[in-house]
Coordinates of C-alpha atoms in Angstrom, one line a residue:
Chain A
M202 CA 20.4 27.3 3.3
S203 CA 22.1 26.0 6.4
V204 CA 24.3 22.8 6.1
R205 CA 21.9 20.7 7.8
E206 CA 19.4 21.6 5.2
W207 CA 21.7 20.9 2.4
L208 CA 22.1 17.5 4.3
A209 CA 18.4 16.9 4.1
V210 CA 18.4 17.6 0.4
A211 CA 21.3 15.2 -0.3
M212 CA 19.3 12.9 2.0
F213 CA 16.5 12.9 -0.3
A214 CA 18.6 12.8 -3.4
S215 CA 20.3 9.7 -2.0
F216 CA 16.9 7.9 -1.3
I217 CA 15.7 8.5 -4.9
F218 CA 19.1 7.0 -6.3
G219 CA 18.9 4.2 -4.0
I220 CA 15.6 2.9 -4.9
L221 CA 16.1 3.3 -8.5
S222 CA 18.9 0.8 -7.8
G223 CA 16.4 -1.8 -7.3
F224 CA 17.6 -2.7 -3.7
P225 CA 14.3 -3.3 -1.4
V226 CA 12.7 0.0 -0.7
A227 CA 12.2 -0.7 3.1
W228 CA 16.1 -1.0 3.6
V229 CA 17.0 2.0 1.2
L230 CA 15.0 4.2 3.4
G231 CA 16.3 3.1 6.7
G232 CA 19.8 2.7 5.7
V233 CA 20.0 6.4 4.2
A234 CA 18.4 7.3 7.6
V235 CA 21.6 5.6 9.4
L236 CA 24.0 6.7 6.8
F237 CA 23.0 10.5 7.2
T238 CA 22.9 10.2 11.0
A239 CA 26.8 9.1 10.7
I240 CA 27.4 12.1 8.1
A241 CA 25.8 14.5 10.4
I242 CA 27.6 13.6 13.4
I243 CA 30.9 13.8 11.3
V244 CA 29.7 17.2 10.0
E245 CA 29.2 18.4 13.4
Q246 CA 32.0 17.0 15.4
D247 CA 34.7 17.5 12.9
F248 CA 33.3 20.5 10.8
G249 CA 31.8 22.4 13.3
H250 CA 28.5 22.9 11.7
F251 CA 25.3 22.1 14.0
T252 CA 23.1 19.4 12.6
G253 CA 21.1 18.4 15.6
V254 CA 21.1 14.6 14.4
D255 CA 23.3 12.0 16.5
W256 CA 22.9 8.3 17.5
N257 CA 20.6 9.3 20.6
F258 CA 18.2 11.1 18.4
T259 CA 18.1 8.2 15.5
S260 CA 17.7 5.9 18.1
L261 CA 14.0 7.4 18.6
V262 CA 13.1 5.2 15.6
T263 CA 12.3 2.4 18.1
D264 CA 9.9 4.8 19.5
R265 CA 8.4 5.3 16.0
I266 CA 8.3 1.8 15.3
W267 CA 6.5 1.1 18.7
D268 CA 3.7 3.9 17.8
L269 CA 2.9 1.7 14.5
M270 CA 2.6 -1.3 17.0
D271 CA 0.6 0.5 19.4
N272 CA -2.1 1.7 16.8
W273 CA -5.6 0.5 16.7
V274 CA -6.5 2.4 13.5
L275 CA -3.9 0.6 11.5
V276 CA -5.3 -2.9 12.7
A277 CA -7.5 -2.1 9.8
L278 CA -5.1 -2.5 7.2
P279 CA -4.3 -6.5 7.4
M280 CA -8.0 -6.9 7.8
F281 CA -8.9 -5.1 4.7
V282 CA -6.3 -7.1 3.1
C283 CA -7.3 -10.3 4.1
M284 CA -11.1 -9.5 3.1
G285 CA -10.0 -8.5 -0.4
L286 CA -7.8 -11.6 -0.8
L287 CA -10.9 -13.7 0.4
L288 CA -13.3 -12.1 -2.2
D289 CA -10.2 -12.6 -4.8
R290 CA -10.4 -16.2 -4.0
A291 CA -14.1 -16.7 -3.8
G292 CA -13.9 -16.3 -7.6
I293 CA -16.5 -13.3 -7.4
A294 CA -14.6 -11.3 -9.9
A295 CA -14.6 -14.0 -12.6
D296 CA -18.2 -14.8 -12.2
L297 CA -19.1 -10.9 -12.6
M298 CA -17.1 -10.4 -15.5
R299 CA -18.8 -13.5 -17.2
D300 CA -22.5 -12.3 -16.1
I301 CA -22.2 -8.6 -16.4
S302 CA -20.6 -8.8 -20.2
R303 CA -23.6 -11.1 -21.1
L304 CA -25.7 -8.0 -19.5
F305 CA -24.0 -5.5 -21.8
G306 CA -23.6 -8.0 -25.0
R307 CA -25.3 -5.8 -27.4
M308 CA -23.4 -2.7 -26.5
R309 CA -20.4 -1.4 -28.1
G310 CA -17.7 -1.2 -25.5
G311 CA -19.9 -3.3 -23.1
L312 CA -16.8 -5.4 -22.0
A313 CA -14.9 -2.1 -21.2
V314 CA -17.8 -1.1 -19.1
T315 CA -18.1 -4.4 -17.5
V316 CA -14.5 -3.9 -16.3
A317 CA -15.2 -0.5 -14.9
L318 CA -18.1 -1.5 -13.0
I319 CA -16.2 -4.7 -11.5
G320 CA -13.2 -2.5 -10.5
V321 CA -15.6 -0.3 -8.4
V322 CA -17.5 -3.3 -6.8
L323 CA -14.4 -4.8 -5.8
A324 CA -12.3 -1.8 -4.8
A325 CA -12.2 -3.3 -1.4
S326 CA -10.0 -5.9 -3.0
T327 CA -8.1 -3.5 -4.5
G328 CA -6.3 -1.2 -2.0
I329 CA -3.0 -2.1 -3.4
I330 CA -2.5 -1.1 -7.0
G331 CA -0.5 -3.8 -8.1
A332 CA -3.3 -6.4 -6.9
S333 CA -6.0 -4.7 -8.4
V334 CA -4.6 -3.8 -12.0
V335 CA -3.1 -7.4 -12.2
L336 CA -6.5 -8.9 -11.2
L337 CA -8.5 -6.7 -13.9
A338 CA -5.5 -7.3 -16.5
L339 CA -5.9 -11.2 -16.2
L340 CA -9.6 -11.0 -16.2
G341 CA -10.4 -8.3 -18.6
L342 CA -7.8 -8.1 -21.1
P343 CA -8.2 -11.6 -22.7
P344 CA -12.0 -11.2 -23.6
M345 CA -11.5 -7.7 -24.7
L346 CA -8.8 -8.6 -27.3
E347 CA -10.9 -11.6 -28.4
A348 CA -13.7 -9.1 -29.3
R349 CA -11.3 -7.3 -31.4
Y350 CA -11.0 -4.1 -29.1
A351 CA -8.2 -1.7 -29.9
P352 CA -5.5 -3.0 -27.6
T353 CA -4.8 0.7 -26.7
F354 CA -8.5 1.1 -25.5
A355 CA -8.4 -2.3 -23.8
A356 CA -5.2 -1.7 -22.1
G357 CA -6.1 2.2 -21.0
T358 CA -9.3 0.9 -19.3
V359 CA -7.6 -1.8 -17.4
C360 CA -4.9 0.4 -16.1
A361 CA -7.2 3.3 -15.1
V362 CA -9.9 1.3 -13.5
G363 CA -7.3 -0.7 -11.5
T364 CA -5.7 2.5 -10.2
L365 CA -9.0 3.7 -9.3
G366 CA -9.4 1.1 -6.4
I367 CA -6.8 2.8 -4.4
L368 CA -9.0 5.8 -4.2
L369 CA -12.5 4.2 -3.4
P370 CA -13.0 3.4 0.2
P371 CA -12.5 1.1 1.8
S372 CA -8.8 2.1 0.8
I373 CA -5.7 1.1 2.8
M374 CA -4.1 4.1 1.3
L375 CA -6.8 6.5 3.0
V376 CA -6.5 4.5 6.2
L377 CA -2.7 5.3 6.2
M378 CA -3.2 9.1 5.2
A379 CA -5.8 9.5 7.9
D380 CA -3.4 8.0 10.5
R381 CA -0.6 9.9 9.6
L382 CA -2.5 13.4 9.6
A383 CA -4.4 12.2 13.0
I384 CA -7.8 12.9 11.0
S385 CA -10.8 10.7 11.3
V386 CA -10.6 7.6 8.6
G387 CA -14.6 7.8 8.4
D388 CA -14.3 11.5 7.5
L389 CA -11.6 10.5 4.7
F390 CA -13.5 7.5 3.2
L391 CA -16.8 9.9 3.2
G392 CA -14.9 12.5 1.4
A393 CA -13.4 10.2 -1.2
V394 CA -16.8 8.7 -2.1
I395 CA -18.4 11.5 -4.5
P396 CA -15.0 12.2 -6.1
G397 CA -14.1 8.5 -6.6
L398 CA -17.6 7.7 -8.2
M399 CA -17.3 10.9 -10.0
L400 CA -14.2 9.4 -11.7
A401 CA -15.7 6.5 -12.2
G402 CA -18.6 7.9 -14.1
L403 CA -16.2 10.1 -16.2
Y404 CA -14.5 6.7 -17.5
I405 CA -17.9 5.0 -18.0
T406 CA -19.4 7.9 -20.1
F407 CA -16.0 7.9 -22.0
L408 CA -16.4 4.2 -22.5
I409 CA -19.6 4.4 -23.8
L410 CA -19.2 7.5 -25.8
Y411 CA -15.8 6.9 -27.5
P412 CA -16.7 3.6 -29.2
A413 CA -19.8 5.3 -30.5
F414 CA -17.6 7.9 -32.4
R415 CA -14.8 5.7 -33.3
P416 CA -16.6 2.2 -34.0
D417 CA -13.2 0.6 -34.9
V418 CA -11.8 0.6 -31.2
A419 CA -14.7 -1.6 -30.2
P420 CA -16.5 -3.4 -33.0
A421 CA -20.1 -4.5 -32.3
P422 CA -20.6 -8.1 -30.7
E423 CA -21.2 -10.7 -33.3
H424 CA -23.1 -13.1 -31.4
A425 CA -24.7 -11.5 -28.5
E426 CA -27.5 -13.3 -26.5
D427 CA -30.8 -11.8 -25.6
V428 CA -30.9 -10.3 -22.1
D429 CA -33.8 -12.5 -20.3
L430 CA -34.9 -12.8 -16.8
A431 CA -32.6 -15.6 -16.0
L432 CA -29.4 -13.8 -17.0
V433 CA -30.6 -10.7 -14.7
L434 CA -31.2 -13.0 -11.9
S435 CA -28.0 -14.6 -12.2
V436 CA -26.2 -11.4 -12.2
F437 CA -27.9 -10.1 -9.2
R438 CA -27.0 -13.3 -7.3
D439 CA -23.3 -12.9 -8.2
I440 CA -23.3 -9.2 -7.4
V441 CA -25.6 -8.7 -4.3
P442 CA -23.7 -10.5 -1.5
A443 CA -20.4 -9.1 -2.5
A444 CA -21.9 -5.5 -2.8
A445 CA -23.9 -6.0 0.3
L446 CA -20.9 -6.8 2.4
I447 CA -18.8 -3.5 1.0
L448 CA -21.8 -1.6 1.3
A449 CA -22.4 -2.9 5.1
V450 CA -18.8 -2.0 5.9
L451 CA -18.9 1.3 4.7
G452 CA -22.1 2.1 5.8
S453 CA -21.4 1.0 9.6
I454 CA -18.3 3.3 9.3
F455 CA -20.5 6.3 7.8
F456 CA -23.2 6.1 10.3
G457 CA -20.9 5.9 12.7
I458 CA -22.3 2.4 14.1
A459 CA -18.5 0.9 14.0
T460 CA -15.3 2.1 14.0
P461 CA -13.2 1.4 10.6
T462 CA -11.2 -1.0 12.5
E463 CA -14.3 -2.8 13.6
A464 CA -16.0 -2.7 10.2
S465 CA -12.7 -4.2 8.5
G466 CA -12.7 -7.2 10.9
V467 CA -16.4 -7.9 10.5
G468 CA -15.8 -7.3 6.7
A469 CA -13.0 -10.0 6.7
F470 CA -15.2 -12.2 8.5
G471 CA -18.1 -11.8 6.1
A472 CA -15.8 -12.6 3.5
L473 CA -14.8 -15.7 5.0
L474 CA -18.6 -16.7 5.3
L475 CA -18.9 -15.5 1.6
A476 CA -16.2 -17.8 0.4
A477 CA -17.5 -20.5 2.5
W478 CA -21.0 -20.0 1.0
R479 CA -19.7 -20.3 -2.6
R480 CA -17.8 -23.6 -1.5
R481 CA -14.4 -22.0 -2.3
L482 CA -12.8 -22.0 1.2
G483 CA -10.9 -25.2 1.7
R484 CA -8.4 -25.8 4.2
N485 CA -5.8 -25.2 1.7
V486 CA -7.2 -21.7 0.3
L487 CA -7.6 -20.5 4.0
R488 CA -4.0 -21.2 4.8
D489 CA -2.9 -19.4 1.4
V490 CA -5.2 -16.5 2.1
L491 CA -3.7 -16.2 5.7
R492 CA -0.1 -16.5 4.6
E493 CA -0.5 -13.9 1.8
T494 CA -2.1 -11.6 4.3
T495 CA 1.1 -11.9 6.3
L496 CA 3.5 -11.3 3.3
T497 CA 1.3 -8.3 2.0
T498 CA 1.0 -6.7 5.4
G499 CA 5.0 -7.6 5.8
Y500 CA 6.0 -5.7 2.6
L501 CA 3.5 -2.7 3.7
F502 CA 4.9 -2.6 7.1
G503 CA 8.5 -2.9 6.1
I504 CA 8.3 0.3 4.2
F505 CA 6.4 1.7 7.2
V506 CA 9.1 1.1 9.4
G507 CA 12.1 2.2 6.8
A508 CA 9.9 5.5 6.1
S509 CA 9.5 6.1 10.1
A510 CA 13.1 6.4 10.6
F511 CA 13.6 8.1 7.1
A512 CA 11.2 10.7 7.9
L513 CA 12.6 11.0 11.6
V514 CA 16.0 11.8 10.4
L515 CA 14.7 14.3 7.6
R516 CA 12.8 16.4 10.0
G517 CA 16.0 16.1 12.4
L518 CA 18.0 17.8 9.8
G519 CA 15.3 20.7 9.6
G520 CA 13.5 19.2 6.3
D521 CA 10.1 20.4 7.5
E522 CA 11.1 23.9 8.0
L523 CA 12.8 23.8 4.8
I524 CA 9.9 22.6 3.1
A525 CA 7.5 25.3 4.9
R526 CA 9.6 28.2 4.0
G527 CA 10.1 26.9 0.5
L528 CA 6.3 26.6 0.0
L529 CA 5.3 30.1 1.7
G530 CA 8.2 31.8 -0.1
L531 CA 6.5 30.8 -3.5
P532 CA 5.4 33.8 -5.3
F533 CA 1.9 32.5 -5.6
G534 CA -1.2 33.1 -3.3
P535 CA -2.6 30.1 -1.2
N536 CA -4.2 28.3 -4.4
G537 CA -0.8 28.6 -6.5
V538 CA 0.9 26.9 -3.3
V539 CA -1.7 24.1 -3.4
L540 CA -1.2 23.8 -7.0
S541 CA 2.6 23.8 -6.6
I542 CA 2.4 20.9 -3.9
L543 CA 0.1 18.9 -6.4
L544 CA 2.4 19.4 -9.3
V545 CA 5.5 18.1 -7.1
T546 CA 3.5 15.2 -5.8
F547 CA 2.6 14.4 -9.4
L548 CA 6.2 14.1 -10.2
L549 CA 7.4 12.4 -7.1
G550 CA 4.4 9.9 -7.9
F551 CA 6.8 8.6 -10.8
F552 CA 9.5 7.3 -8.7
L553 CA 7.9 6.8 -5.0
D554 CA 4.9 4.5 -4.1
W555 CA 1.9 6.1 -2.2
I556 CA 3.3 4.8 1.1
E557 CA 6.9 6.8 1.1
I558 CA 4.8 9.8 -0.2
T559 CA 2.1 9.5 2.7
F560 CA 4.9 9.1 5.3
I561 CA 7.5 11.4 4.2
V562 CA 5.9 14.1 2.0
L563 CA 2.3 14.5 3.2
P564 CA 3.0 15.4 6.7
L565 CA 5.4 17.9 5.9
V566 CA 3.1 19.5 3.5
A567 CA 0.0 19.1 5.4
P568 CA 0.5 21.8 8.2
V569 CA 1.5 24.5 5.6
V570 CA -1.7 23.8 3.8
V571 CA -3.9 23.9 6.9
G572 CA -1.9 27.0 8.2
L573 CA -3.2 28.8 4.8
G574 CA -6.7 28.2 5.9
F575 CA -7.8 24.9 3.5
D576 CA -9.7 22.0 4.8
L577 CA -7.5 19.0 5.6
V578 CA -9.9 16.5 4.1
W579 CA -10.5 18.3 1.0
F580 CA -6.6 18.5 0.6
T581 CA -5.7 14.9 1.3
V582 CA -8.6 13.7 -1.2
L583 CA -6.9 15.9 -3.8
F584 CA -3.4 14.8 -3.1
A585 CA -4.8 10.8 -3.2
V586 CA -6.1 11.7 -6.9
C587 CA -3.1 13.4 -7.7
L588 CA -1.2 10.5 -6.7
Q589 CA -3.5 8.3 -8.5
T590 CA -3.3 10.1 -11.7
S591 CA 0.7 10.1 -11.3
F592 CA 0.6 6.2 -11.3
L593 CA -1.2 6.3 -14.7
T594 CA 1.0 8.7 -16.5
P595 CA 3.9 7.7 -18.7
P596 CA 7.0 7.2 -18.8
V597 CA 7.1 5.5 -15.1
G598 CA 3.1 4.8 -14.1
F599 CA 3.4 2.4 -11.7
A600 CA 0.1 0.8 -13.1
L601 CA 1.4 0.4 -16.6
F602 CA 4.4 -1.7 -15.4
Y603 CA 2.1 -4.1 -13.7
V604 CA -0.2 -4.6 -16.6
K605 CA 2.8 -5.0 -18.9
G606 CA 4.0 -7.6 -16.7
V607 CA 0.8 -9.9 -17.0
A608 CA -0.5 -8.5 -20.4
P609 CA -0.2 -10.7 -23.6
P610 CA 2.7 -9.8 -25.8
E611 CA 0.5 -7.7 -28.5
I612 CA 0.3 -5.1 -25.4
D613 CA 3.6 -3.5 -25.5
I614 CA 4.8 -0.4 -23.6
R615 CA 3.7 1.9 -26.5
T616 CA 0.2 0.6 -26.6
L617 CA 0.0 1.2 -22.8
Y618 CA 1.1 5.1 -23.2
V619 CA -1.2 5.8 -25.9
G620 CA -4.1 3.9 -24.3
I621 CA -3.9 5.6 -21.0
L622 CA -3.8 9.2 -22.4
P623 CA -7.5 9.8 -22.5
F624 CA -7.6 8.6 -19.0
V625 CA -4.9 10.9 -17.7
G626 CA -7.2 13.8 -19.4
L627 CA -10.2 12.5 -17.5
Q628 CA -8.2 12.4 -14.3
L629 CA -6.9 16.0 -14.8
L630 CA -10.4 17.1 -15.4
G631 CA -11.8 15.3 -12.3
L632 CA -8.7 16.8 -10.1
A633 CA -9.9 20.2 -11.5
F634 CA -13.4 19.7 -10.7
I635 CA -12.5 18.8 -7.0
F636 CA -10.0 21.9 -6.7
I637 CA -12.9 24.3 -8.1
W638 CA -15.7 22.6 -6.1
P639 CA -14.4 21.6 -2.5
D640 CA -18.1 20.6 -1.9
L641 CA -17.6 17.4 -3.9
V642 CA -15.4 16.3 -1.0
T643 CA -16.8 18.1 2.2
W644 CA -20.6 17.7 1.6
L645 CA -21.0 14.1 2.7
P646 CA -18.7 14.3 5.6
A647 CA -20.6 17.4 6.8
R648 CA -24.0 15.8 6.1
A649 CA -22.8 12.6 8.3
Y650 CA -22.1 14.9 11.4
S651 CA -25.5 16.9 10.9
Q652 CA -27.6 13.6 11.6
Chain B
M192 CA 8.0 -6.7 -7.2
D193 CA 10.5 -9.2 -7.3
R194 CA 9.9 -12.7 -6.4
N195 CA 13.1 -14.6 -6.0
V196 CA 12.1 -18.2 -6.8
S197 CA 15.6 -19.1 -7.7
A198 CA 16.6 -22.7 -8.4
E199 CA 18.5 -22.4 -5.2
S200 CA 16.9 -24.1 -2.2
A201 CA 16.1 -22.0 0.7
S202 CA 18.9 -22.2 3.5
P203 CA 17.6 -23.9 6.6
V204 CA 17.6 -20.8 8.3
E205 CA 14.8 -19.5 5.5
A206 CA 13.0 -22.7 5.7
L207 CA 12.8 -22.4 9.6
L208 CA 11.6 -18.8 9.2
D209 CA 9.0 -19.9 6.5
K210 CA 7.4 -22.5 9.2
V211 CA 7.5 -19.7 11.7
A212 CA 5.6 -17.3 9.6
A213 CA 3.1 -19.9 8.4
L214 CA 2.3 -20.4 11.8
F215 CA 2.0 -17.0 12.8
S216 CA -0.2 -16.3 9.8
W217 CA -3.1 -17.6 12.0
V218 CA -3.3 -14.6 14.1
W219 CA -5.2 -12.7 11.5
L220 CA -7.8 -15.6 11.9
A221 CA -7.5 -15.0 15.8
L222 CA -7.7 -11.4 15.2
I223 CA -11.0 -11.6 13.0
A224 CA -12.6 -13.5 15.8
V225 CA -11.6 -11.4 18.6
I226 CA -12.7 -8.2 16.6
V227 CA -16.1 -10.0 16.0
F228 CA -16.5 -11.2 19.5
A229 CA -15.7 -7.7 20.8
V230 CA -18.3 -6.1 18.5
V231 CA -21.0 -8.7 19.6
L232 CA -20.3 -8.1 23.0
R233 CA -20.8 -4.2 22.5
Y234 CA -23.7 -4.0 20.2
A235 CA -25.6 -6.9 21.6
F236 CA -24.8 -6.8 25.3
G237 CA -23.6 -3.2 25.7
I238 CA -20.2 -4.4 27.2
G239 CA -17.2 -2.7 26.2
R240 CA -13.9 -4.2 27.3
I241 CA -10.7 -2.3 26.9
E242 CA -8.7 -5.5 26.9
F243 CA -10.3 -6.9 23.6
E244 CA -9.3 -3.9 21.9
E245 CA -5.7 -4.2 23.2
L246 CA -5.8 -7.7 22.4
Q247 CA -6.8 -6.6 18.8
W248 CA -3.4 -4.3 18.3
H249 CA -1.2 -6.8 20.2
L250 CA -2.1 -9.7 17.8
Y251 CA -1.9 -7.1 14.8
A252 CA 1.5 -6.1 15.9
A253 CA 3.1 -9.6 16.3
G254 CA 1.6 -10.4 12.8
F255 CA 2.8 -7.4 10.9
M256 CA 6.5 -8.1 12.7
I257 CA 6.5 -11.5 11.8
G258 CA 5.1 -10.4 8.2
I259 CA 8.4 -8.1 7.8
V260 CA 10.6 -11.1 8.6
A261 CA 8.9 -13.5 6.2
C262 CA 8.9 -11.0 3.3
A263 CA 12.8 -10.8 4.0
S264 CA 13.7 -14.4 4.0
R265 CA 11.5 -14.8 0.9
D266 CA 12.9 -11.7 -0.8
R267 CA 9.5 -10.4 -1.3
H268 CA 10.1 -6.7 0.1
V269 CA 9.2 -4.1 -2.6
R270 CA 11.8 -3.2 -5.0
V271 CA 11.5 -0.4 -7.8
D272 CA 12.5 -2.8 -11.0
V273 CA 12.3 -0.3 -13.6
L274 CA 15.9 -0.4 -13.9
R275 CA 16.5 -3.6 -12.5
E276 CA 14.8 -5.7 -14.9
N277 CA 17.3 -5.0 -17.7
M278 CA 20.3 -5.5 -15.5
A279 CA 22.9 -8.6 -15.7
P280 CA 22.4 -11.2 -12.6
R281 CA 25.8 -10.2 -11.7
T282 CA 24.9 -6.3 -11.5
R283 CA 22.0 -7.2 -9.4
D284 CA 24.2 -9.2 -7.1
W285 CA 26.6 -6.5 -6.6
I286 CA 23.9 -3.9 -5.9
D287 CA 22.5 -6.7 -3.3
L288 CA 25.9 -6.7 -1.8
Y289 CA 26.6 -3.1 -1.4
G290 CA 22.7 -2.7 -0.3
I291 CA 23.2 -5.2 2.3
L292 CA 26.5 -4.0 3.8
L293 CA 25.7 -0.1 3.7
L294 CA 22.2 0.3 4.2
Q295 CA 20.2 -3.0 5.3
L296 CA 22.7 -4.3 8.1
P297 CA 23.4 -0.8 9.5
F298 CA 19.7 0.0 9.7
L299 CA 18.9 -3.3 11.5
T300 CA 22.0 -3.2 13.9
L301 CA 20.7 0.4 14.9
V302 CA 17.2 -0.8 15.6
F303 CA 18.1 -3.9 17.3
L304 CA 20.5 -1.9 19.7
S305 CA 18.1 0.8 20.5
S306 CA 15.4 -1.6 21.2
L307 CA 17.2 -3.2 24.0
P308 CA 17.0 -0.7 26.4
F309 CA 13.6 0.2 25.3
V310 CA 12.4 -3.2 26.3
A311 CA 14.8 -3.4 29.5
D312 CA 12.9 -0.3 30.7
S313 CA 9.6 -1.6 30.3
F314 CA 10.4 -4.9 32.0
S315 CA 12.1 -3.2 35.0
V316 CA 9.2 -1.2 35.9
G317 CA 6.9 -4.0 35.0
E318 CA 5.2 -2.0 32.4
R319 CA 1.4 -3.1 31.6
S320 CA -1.5 -1.1 29.9
A321 CA -2.2 2.5 31.3
S322 CA -6.2 1.7 31.0
A323 CA -8.0 0.3 33.7
G324 CA -8.6 -3.5 32.9
G325 CA -6.0 -3.1 30.3
L326 CA -3.5 -6.0 29.3
P327 CA -0.3 -6.7 31.6
Y328 CA 3.2 -7.7 30.6
R329 CA 3.6 -4.8 28.0
W330 CA 7.4 -5.9 27.8
L331 CA 6.3 -9.2 26.2
L332 CA 4.9 -7.3 23.1
K333 CA 7.8 -4.9 23.2
S334 CA 10.1 -7.8 23.1
M335 CA 8.8 -8.3 19.4
L336 CA 10.9 -5.3 18.3
P337 CA 14.5 -7.1 19.2
L338 CA 13.1 -10.5 18.4
T339 CA 12.0 -9.2 14.8
F340 CA 15.2 -7.2 14.0
G341 CA 17.3 -10.2 15.3
L342 CA 15.6 -12.4 12.9
L343 CA 15.8 -10.0 10.1
F344 CA 19.8 -9.7 10.6
V345 CA 20.1 -13.6 10.7
T346 CA 18.0 -13.9 7.4
T347 CA 19.9 -10.9 5.9
L348 CA 23.3 -12.7 6.6
S349 CA 21.8 -15.7 4.9
H350 CA 21.1 -13.4 2.0
L351 CA 24.3 -12.0 2.3
A352 CA 26.2 -15.5 2.0
R353 CA 24.0 -16.5 -0.9
V354 CA 25.1 -13.3 -3.1
W355 CA 28.7 -13.6 -1.9
R356 CA 28.6 -17.3 -3.1
R357 CA 27.4 -16.1 -6.3
L358 CA 29.7 -13.4 -7.0
F359 CA 33.1 -14.9 -5.7
A360 CA 32.7 -18.8 -5.1
D361 CA 30.9 -20.3 -8.2
R362 CA 30.8 -18.0 -11.0
P363 CA 29.7 -21.1 -13.7
A364 CA 26.5 -21.2 -11.3
S365 CA 25.7 -17.8 -11.4
D366 CA 26.1 -17.4 -15.2
R367 CA 23.5 -20.1 -15.6
E368 CA 20.8 -18.3 -13.7

């Protein structure tokens, strides 16, 4: 390895060390990029080793930030964030929790299934792991614990379902991945639909079967009411407008009627109307939602800006060739290379959020995978599911820490570790299915084109 | 995520930036309106106008840049707090002090300085959209770069001053936190 490649490795190590200090991720990324530019200049001028990075090179970060500004695809991000916040403030999730749980009142594990269904329907509001996991924990944990569900079972359900939201379209993670890899957002959304629903199906099957064999984890409900027509109608009244809105957004993208950006803006408009129709849209609520959109967008793009600088300098130091050489030098076949990438991604997911991984790691490994003859949409979905699994996995899973922050005291970190294990197993099963049968990803986008 | 809702009141700079951010937050409503308007024009009347598409990303760019400043002034930028949770307040302050001096300020300075010629070039050639019917005054949007990073620099100095005060000026106050 050349000196500049050692610098690239040291740069990555400094970054991991830096973020563990608890200093804001955005500034660690940008700062490490500037620091290593200075080091590269010293190494080149004083020690005579070629590095290829100097101030002129790193100044290109301005162009990279401008590329983020001059970007019509990413306009969808704040719009989806805004739509999610509006659906949240419209109180739809709370109404769904109340009504669907009555619908499943007589079933063992019914509350857990309710949480899973809400997670799927409101995946739109849940592009951000923290937001979705916290929402479901606040909404789902108290009734499940009150119904004497095992805390491990209840906590595991909330973590797993909340994290599934980052995969199910409309997902801001997929928008960013598509933008970075220059593939179509619509294709990636379509590709993620079947794997996402498959994972949701695996979860729900588990949530129904497990209590059947281990009745103590979810005791039979004591005073369940009968399901009558009025109840069914009330469930429909809650679920139809929100579900219709999300289906309209996704449908218009899938059928090529609207671009993802247009769909996101119209979706936000629909959420605005929905909130107004439910009489939840006062002036104060609107102001709060817009300010929260600014702040959420701000911290996302803060990391984008920092990560742009970091990725620029890492590439300047030859990090991309280093990765390509390392991957292709592995003593495995093409499948082995993909599995190795997934394993490393899984481990990186313990420390890094999806944003840094999407900006820094994904663009480095994607060309290698494409060069090996794999489908990029398939690989990206696989990569996304792998990241999502990583966020669930102890000891550092992001989702677990978010839930820990809002959970009642009887749910300690051990409860979360135990509770999440079966879901990590299901995730790995899902990952294996997608790996073995790429059609799960590629079938739907191919159909959309054949029309 | 660490939300710094400390007992200390915001500095005048932070209070001002908060007001600016609140005002700029209305761009999201404007953005929704422009998108809906453009979609209606296109699908109902078959009129596709490039300036609406450009207006969309102009609004978005202004919104997210101000969002980065707003997050900085409220200390809402994402931190990994696995270890930070168990640190003493003074340890956190030391980390912030070194982080600001060694990482944050150098980065902000670099982007600020390199964005000046970027905007100047655009202004000197009177850069406008390359598309027919596109928006003029591209340098105006490009000016968001030095503006944002200048504001970030100022709000970071205000954060630095607070950390400095806690570490070196009033020890009793820092122990109370």
